[in-house]
PDB file of N, CA and C in Angstrom:
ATOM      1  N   UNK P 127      77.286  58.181 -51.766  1.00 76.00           N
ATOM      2  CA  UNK P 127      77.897  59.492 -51.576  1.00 76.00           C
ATOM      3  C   UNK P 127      77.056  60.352 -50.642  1.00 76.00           C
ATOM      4  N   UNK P 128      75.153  60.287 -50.793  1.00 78.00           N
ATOM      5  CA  UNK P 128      74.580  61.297 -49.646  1.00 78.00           C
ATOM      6  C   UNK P 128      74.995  60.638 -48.178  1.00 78.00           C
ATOM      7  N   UNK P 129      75.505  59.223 -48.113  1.00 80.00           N
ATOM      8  CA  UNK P 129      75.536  58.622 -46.832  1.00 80.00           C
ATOM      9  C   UNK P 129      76.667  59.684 -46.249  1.00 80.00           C
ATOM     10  N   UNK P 130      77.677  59.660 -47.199  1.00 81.00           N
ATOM     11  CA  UNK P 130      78.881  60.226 -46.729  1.00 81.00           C
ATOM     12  C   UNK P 130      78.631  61.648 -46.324  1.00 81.00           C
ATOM     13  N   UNK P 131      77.761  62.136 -47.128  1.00 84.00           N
ATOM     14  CA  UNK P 131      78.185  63.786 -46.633  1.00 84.00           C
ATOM     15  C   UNK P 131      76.578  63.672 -45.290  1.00 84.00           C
ATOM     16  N   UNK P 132      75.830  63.340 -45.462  1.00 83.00           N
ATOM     17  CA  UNK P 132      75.173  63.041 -44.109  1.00 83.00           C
ATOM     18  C   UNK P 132      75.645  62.656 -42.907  1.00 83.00           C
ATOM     19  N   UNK P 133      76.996  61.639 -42.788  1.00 84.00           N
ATOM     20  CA  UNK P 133      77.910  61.171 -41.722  1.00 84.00           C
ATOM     21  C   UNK P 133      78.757  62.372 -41.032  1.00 84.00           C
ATOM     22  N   UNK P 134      79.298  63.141 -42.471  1.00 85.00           N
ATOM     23  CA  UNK P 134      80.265  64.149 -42.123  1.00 85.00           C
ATOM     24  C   UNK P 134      79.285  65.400 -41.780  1.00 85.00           C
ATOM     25  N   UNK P 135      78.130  65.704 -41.901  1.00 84.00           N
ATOM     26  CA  UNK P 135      77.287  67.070 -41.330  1.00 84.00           C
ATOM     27  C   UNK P 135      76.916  66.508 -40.024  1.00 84.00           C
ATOM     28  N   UNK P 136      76.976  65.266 -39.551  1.00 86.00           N
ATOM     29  CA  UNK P 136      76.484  64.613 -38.111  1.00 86.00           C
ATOM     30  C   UNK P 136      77.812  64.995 -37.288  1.00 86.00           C
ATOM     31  N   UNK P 137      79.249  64.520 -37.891  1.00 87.00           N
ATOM     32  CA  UNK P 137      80.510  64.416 -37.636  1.00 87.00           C
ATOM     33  C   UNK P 137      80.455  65.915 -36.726  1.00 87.00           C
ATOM     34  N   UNK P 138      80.679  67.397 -38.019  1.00 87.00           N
ATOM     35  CA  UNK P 138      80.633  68.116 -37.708  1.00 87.00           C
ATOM     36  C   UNK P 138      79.626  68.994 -36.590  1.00 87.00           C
ATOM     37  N   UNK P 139      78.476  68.652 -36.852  1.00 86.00           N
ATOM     38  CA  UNK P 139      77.515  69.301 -35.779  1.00 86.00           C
ATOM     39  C   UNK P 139      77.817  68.789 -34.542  1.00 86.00           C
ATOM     40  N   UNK P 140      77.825  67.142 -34.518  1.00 86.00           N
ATOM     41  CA  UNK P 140      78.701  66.748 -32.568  1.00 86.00           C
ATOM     42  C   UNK P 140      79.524  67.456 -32.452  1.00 86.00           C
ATOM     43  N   UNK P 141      80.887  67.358 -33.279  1.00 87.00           N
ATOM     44  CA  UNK P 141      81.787  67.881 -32.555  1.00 87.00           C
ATOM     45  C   UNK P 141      81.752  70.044 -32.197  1.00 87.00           C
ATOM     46  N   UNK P 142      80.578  70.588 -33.573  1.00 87.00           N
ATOM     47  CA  UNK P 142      80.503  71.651 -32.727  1.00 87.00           C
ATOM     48  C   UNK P 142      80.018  71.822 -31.470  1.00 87.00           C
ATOM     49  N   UNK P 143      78.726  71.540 -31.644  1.00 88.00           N
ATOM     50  CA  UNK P 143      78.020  71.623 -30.594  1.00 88.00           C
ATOM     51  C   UNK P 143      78.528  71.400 -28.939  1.00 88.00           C
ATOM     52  N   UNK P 144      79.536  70.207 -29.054  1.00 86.00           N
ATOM     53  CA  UNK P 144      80.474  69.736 -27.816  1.00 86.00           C
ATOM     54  C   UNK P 144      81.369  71.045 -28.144  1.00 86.00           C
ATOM     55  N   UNK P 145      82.023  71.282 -28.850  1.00 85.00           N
ATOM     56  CA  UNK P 145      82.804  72.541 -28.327  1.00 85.00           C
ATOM     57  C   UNK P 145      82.224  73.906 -27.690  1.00 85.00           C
ATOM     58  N   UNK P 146      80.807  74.322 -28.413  1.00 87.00           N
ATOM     59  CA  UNK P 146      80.496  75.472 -28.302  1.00 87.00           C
ATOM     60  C   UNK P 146      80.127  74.726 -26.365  1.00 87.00           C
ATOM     61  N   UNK P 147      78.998  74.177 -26.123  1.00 87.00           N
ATOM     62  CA  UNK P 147      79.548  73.653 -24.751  1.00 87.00           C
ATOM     63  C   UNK P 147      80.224  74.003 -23.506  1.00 87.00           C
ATOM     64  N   UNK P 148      81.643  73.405 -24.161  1.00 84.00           N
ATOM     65  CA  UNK P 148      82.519  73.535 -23.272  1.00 84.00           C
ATOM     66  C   UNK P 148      83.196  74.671 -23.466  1.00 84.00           C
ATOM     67  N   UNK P 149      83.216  75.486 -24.540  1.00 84.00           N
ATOM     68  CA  UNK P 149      83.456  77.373 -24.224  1.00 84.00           C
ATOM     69  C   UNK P 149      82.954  77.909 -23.534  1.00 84.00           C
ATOM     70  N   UNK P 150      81.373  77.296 -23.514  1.00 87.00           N
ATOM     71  CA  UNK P 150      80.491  78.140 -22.659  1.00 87.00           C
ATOM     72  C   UNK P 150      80.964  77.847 -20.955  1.00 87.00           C
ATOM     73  N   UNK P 151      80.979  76.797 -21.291  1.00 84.00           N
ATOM     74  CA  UNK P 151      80.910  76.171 -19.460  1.00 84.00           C
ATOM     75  C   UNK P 151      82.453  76.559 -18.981  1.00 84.00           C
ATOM     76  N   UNK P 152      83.321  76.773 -19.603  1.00 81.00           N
ATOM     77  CA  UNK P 152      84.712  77.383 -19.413  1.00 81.00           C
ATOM     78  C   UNK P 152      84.652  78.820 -19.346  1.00 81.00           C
ATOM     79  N   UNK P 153      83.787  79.632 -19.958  1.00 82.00           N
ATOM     80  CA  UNK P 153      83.468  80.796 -19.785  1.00 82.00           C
ATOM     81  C   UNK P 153      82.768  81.452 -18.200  1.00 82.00           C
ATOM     82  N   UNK P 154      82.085  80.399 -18.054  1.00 85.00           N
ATOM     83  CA  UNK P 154      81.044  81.023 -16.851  1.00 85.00           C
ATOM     84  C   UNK P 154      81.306  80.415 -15.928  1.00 85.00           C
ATOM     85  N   UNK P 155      81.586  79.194 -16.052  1.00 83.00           N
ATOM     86  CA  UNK P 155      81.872  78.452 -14.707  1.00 83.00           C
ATOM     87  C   UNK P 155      82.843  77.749 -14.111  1.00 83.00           C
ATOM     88  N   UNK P 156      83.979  77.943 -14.870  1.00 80.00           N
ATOM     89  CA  UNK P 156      85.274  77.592 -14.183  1.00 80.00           C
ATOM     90  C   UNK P 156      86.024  78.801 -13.856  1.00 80.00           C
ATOM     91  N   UNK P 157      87.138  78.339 -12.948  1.00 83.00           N
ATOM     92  CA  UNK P 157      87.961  79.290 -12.188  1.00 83.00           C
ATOM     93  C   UNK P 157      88.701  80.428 -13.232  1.00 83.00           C
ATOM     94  N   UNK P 158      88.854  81.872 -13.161  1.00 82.00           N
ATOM     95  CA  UNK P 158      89.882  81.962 -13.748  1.00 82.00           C
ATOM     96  C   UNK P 158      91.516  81.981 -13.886  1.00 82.00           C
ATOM     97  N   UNK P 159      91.691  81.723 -12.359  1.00 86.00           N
ATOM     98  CA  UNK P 159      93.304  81.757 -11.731  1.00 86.00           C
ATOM     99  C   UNK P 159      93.906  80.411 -11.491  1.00 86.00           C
ATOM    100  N   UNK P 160      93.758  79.784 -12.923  1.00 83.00           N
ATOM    101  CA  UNK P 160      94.190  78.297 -13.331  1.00 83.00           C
ATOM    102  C   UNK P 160      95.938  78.454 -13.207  1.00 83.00           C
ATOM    103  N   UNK P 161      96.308  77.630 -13.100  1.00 90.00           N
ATOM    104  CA  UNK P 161      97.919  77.795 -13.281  1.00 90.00           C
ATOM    105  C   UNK P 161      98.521  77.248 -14.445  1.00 90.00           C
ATOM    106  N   UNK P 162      99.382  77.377 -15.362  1.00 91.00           N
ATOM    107  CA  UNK P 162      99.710  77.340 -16.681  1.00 91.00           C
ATOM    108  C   UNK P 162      99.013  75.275 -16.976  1.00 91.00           C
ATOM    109  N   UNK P 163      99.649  74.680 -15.928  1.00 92.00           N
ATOM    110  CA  UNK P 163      99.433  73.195 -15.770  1.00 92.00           C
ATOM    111  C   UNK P 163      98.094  72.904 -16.504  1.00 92.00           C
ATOM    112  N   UNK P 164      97.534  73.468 -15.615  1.00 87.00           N
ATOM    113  CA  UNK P 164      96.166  73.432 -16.037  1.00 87.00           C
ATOM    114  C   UNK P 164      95.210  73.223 -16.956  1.00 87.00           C
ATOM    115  N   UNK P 165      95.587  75.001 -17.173  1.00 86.00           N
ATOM    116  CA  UNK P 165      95.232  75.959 -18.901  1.00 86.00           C
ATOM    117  C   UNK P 165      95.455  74.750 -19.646  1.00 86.00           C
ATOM    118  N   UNK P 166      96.756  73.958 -19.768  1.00 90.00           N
ATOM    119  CA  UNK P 166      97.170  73.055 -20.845  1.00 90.00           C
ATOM    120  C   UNK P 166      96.307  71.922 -20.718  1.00 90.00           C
ATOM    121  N   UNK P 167      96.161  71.220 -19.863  1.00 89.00           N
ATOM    122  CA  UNK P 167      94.746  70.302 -19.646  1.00 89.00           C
ATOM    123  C   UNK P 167      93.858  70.616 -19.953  1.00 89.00           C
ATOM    124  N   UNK P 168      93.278  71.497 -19.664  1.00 84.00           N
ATOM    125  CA  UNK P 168      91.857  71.906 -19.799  1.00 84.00           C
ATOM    126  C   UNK P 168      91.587  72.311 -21.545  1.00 84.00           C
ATOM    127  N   UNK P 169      93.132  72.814 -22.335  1.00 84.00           N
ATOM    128  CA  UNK P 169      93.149  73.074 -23.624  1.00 84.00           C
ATOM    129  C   UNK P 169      93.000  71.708 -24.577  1.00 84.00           C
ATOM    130  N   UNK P 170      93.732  70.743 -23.506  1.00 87.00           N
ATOM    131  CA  UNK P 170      93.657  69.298 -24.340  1.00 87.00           C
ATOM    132  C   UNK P 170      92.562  68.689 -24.007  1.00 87.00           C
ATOM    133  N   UNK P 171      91.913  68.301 -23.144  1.00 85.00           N
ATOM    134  CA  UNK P 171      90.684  67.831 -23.073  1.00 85.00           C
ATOM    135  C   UNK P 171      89.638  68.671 -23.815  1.00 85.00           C
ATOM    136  N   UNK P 172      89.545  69.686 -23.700  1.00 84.00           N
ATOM    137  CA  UNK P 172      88.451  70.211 -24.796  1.00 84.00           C
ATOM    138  C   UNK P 172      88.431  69.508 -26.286  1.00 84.00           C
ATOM    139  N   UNK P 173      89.553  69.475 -26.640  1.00 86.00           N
ATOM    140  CA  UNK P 173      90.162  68.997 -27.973  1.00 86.00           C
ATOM    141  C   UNK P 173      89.784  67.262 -27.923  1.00 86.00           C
ATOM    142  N   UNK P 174      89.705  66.650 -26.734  1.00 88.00           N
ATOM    143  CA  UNK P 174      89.547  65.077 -27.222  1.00 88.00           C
ATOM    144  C   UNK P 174      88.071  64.917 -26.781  1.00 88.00           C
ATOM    145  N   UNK P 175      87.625  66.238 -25.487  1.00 87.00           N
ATOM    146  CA  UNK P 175      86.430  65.626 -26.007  1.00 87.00           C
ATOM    147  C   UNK P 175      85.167  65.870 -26.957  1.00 87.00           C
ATOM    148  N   UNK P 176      85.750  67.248 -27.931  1.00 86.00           N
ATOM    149  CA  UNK P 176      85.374  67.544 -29.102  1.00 86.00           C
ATOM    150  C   UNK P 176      85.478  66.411 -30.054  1.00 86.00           C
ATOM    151  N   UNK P 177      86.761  65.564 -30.191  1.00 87.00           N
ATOM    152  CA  UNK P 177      86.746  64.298 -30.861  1.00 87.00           C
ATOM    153  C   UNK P 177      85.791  63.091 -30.440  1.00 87.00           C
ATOM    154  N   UNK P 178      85.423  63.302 -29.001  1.00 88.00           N
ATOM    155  CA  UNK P 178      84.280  62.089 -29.215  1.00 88.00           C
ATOM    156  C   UNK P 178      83.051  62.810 -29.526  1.00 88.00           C
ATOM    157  N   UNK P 179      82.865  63.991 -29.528  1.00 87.00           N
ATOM    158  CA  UNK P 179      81.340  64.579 -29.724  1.00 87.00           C
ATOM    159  C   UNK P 179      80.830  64.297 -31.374  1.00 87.00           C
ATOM    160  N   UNK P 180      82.554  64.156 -32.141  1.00 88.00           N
ATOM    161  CA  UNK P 180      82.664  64.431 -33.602  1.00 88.00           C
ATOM    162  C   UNK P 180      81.891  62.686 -33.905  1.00 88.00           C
ATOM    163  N   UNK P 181      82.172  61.641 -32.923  1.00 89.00           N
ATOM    164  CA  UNK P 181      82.282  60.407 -32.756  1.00 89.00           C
ATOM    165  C   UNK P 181      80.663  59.586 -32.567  1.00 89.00           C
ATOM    166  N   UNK P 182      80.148  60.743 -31.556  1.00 88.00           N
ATOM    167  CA  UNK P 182      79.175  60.262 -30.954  1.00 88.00           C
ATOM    168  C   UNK P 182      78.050  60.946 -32.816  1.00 88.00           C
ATOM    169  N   UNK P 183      78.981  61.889 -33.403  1.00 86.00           N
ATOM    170  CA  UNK P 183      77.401  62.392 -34.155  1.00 86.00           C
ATOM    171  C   UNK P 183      77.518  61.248 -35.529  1.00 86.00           C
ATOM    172  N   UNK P 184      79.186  60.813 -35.624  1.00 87.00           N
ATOM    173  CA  UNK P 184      79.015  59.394 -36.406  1.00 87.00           C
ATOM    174  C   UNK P 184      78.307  58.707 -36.392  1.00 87.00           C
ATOM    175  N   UNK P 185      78.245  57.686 -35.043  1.00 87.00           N
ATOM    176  CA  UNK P 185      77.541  56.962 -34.280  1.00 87.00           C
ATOM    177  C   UNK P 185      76.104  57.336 -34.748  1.00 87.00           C
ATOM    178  N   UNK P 186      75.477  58.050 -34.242  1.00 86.00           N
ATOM    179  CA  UNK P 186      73.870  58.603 -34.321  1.00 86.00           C
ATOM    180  C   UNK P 186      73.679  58.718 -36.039  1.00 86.00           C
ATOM    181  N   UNK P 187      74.816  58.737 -37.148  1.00 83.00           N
ATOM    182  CA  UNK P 187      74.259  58.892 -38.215  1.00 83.00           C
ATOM    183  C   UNK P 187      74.302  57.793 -38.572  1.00 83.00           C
ATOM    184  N   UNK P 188      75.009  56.846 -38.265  1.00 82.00           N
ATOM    185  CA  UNK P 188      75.155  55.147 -38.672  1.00 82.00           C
ATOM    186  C   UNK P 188      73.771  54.600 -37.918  1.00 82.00           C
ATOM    187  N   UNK P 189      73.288  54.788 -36.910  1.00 83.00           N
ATOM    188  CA  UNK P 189      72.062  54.362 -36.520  1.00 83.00           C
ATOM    189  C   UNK P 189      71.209  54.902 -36.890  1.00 83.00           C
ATOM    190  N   UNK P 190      71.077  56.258 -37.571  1.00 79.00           N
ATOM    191  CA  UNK P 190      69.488  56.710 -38.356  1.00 79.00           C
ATOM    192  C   UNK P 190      68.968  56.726 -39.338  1.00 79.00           C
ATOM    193  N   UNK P 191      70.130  55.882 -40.440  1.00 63.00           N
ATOM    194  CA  UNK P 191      69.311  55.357 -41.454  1.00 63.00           C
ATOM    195  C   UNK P 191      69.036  53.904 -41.147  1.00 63.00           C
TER     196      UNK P 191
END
């Protein structure tokens, strides 16, 4: 059971950390006169690659014990 909730605090911290990220870097350094097309890309990729960040902190907890 600590494996599990150790997997899921790894889970969660990748995938914050990848989001907070890419708010930031969407904040300061991309365009703001995106065209709707876009906005919607840029809304879905945040979202999958928050899912591999969630992926990668799996990963790193399955390899540190």
């Amino acid at each position: 059971m600590r494996t599990l909730i150790h997997a899921g605090f790894y889970a969660f911290g990748g995938a914050a950390w990848t989001f907070l990220a890419l708010h930031i870097r969407e904040h300061f350094f991309w365009p703001e006169n995106l065209t709707p097309h876009q906005q919607r890309r840029l809304d879905s990729a945040k979202w999958w690659i928050t899912l591999m960040g969630a992926i990668a902190g799996l990963l790193v907890s399955a390899y540190s014990n």
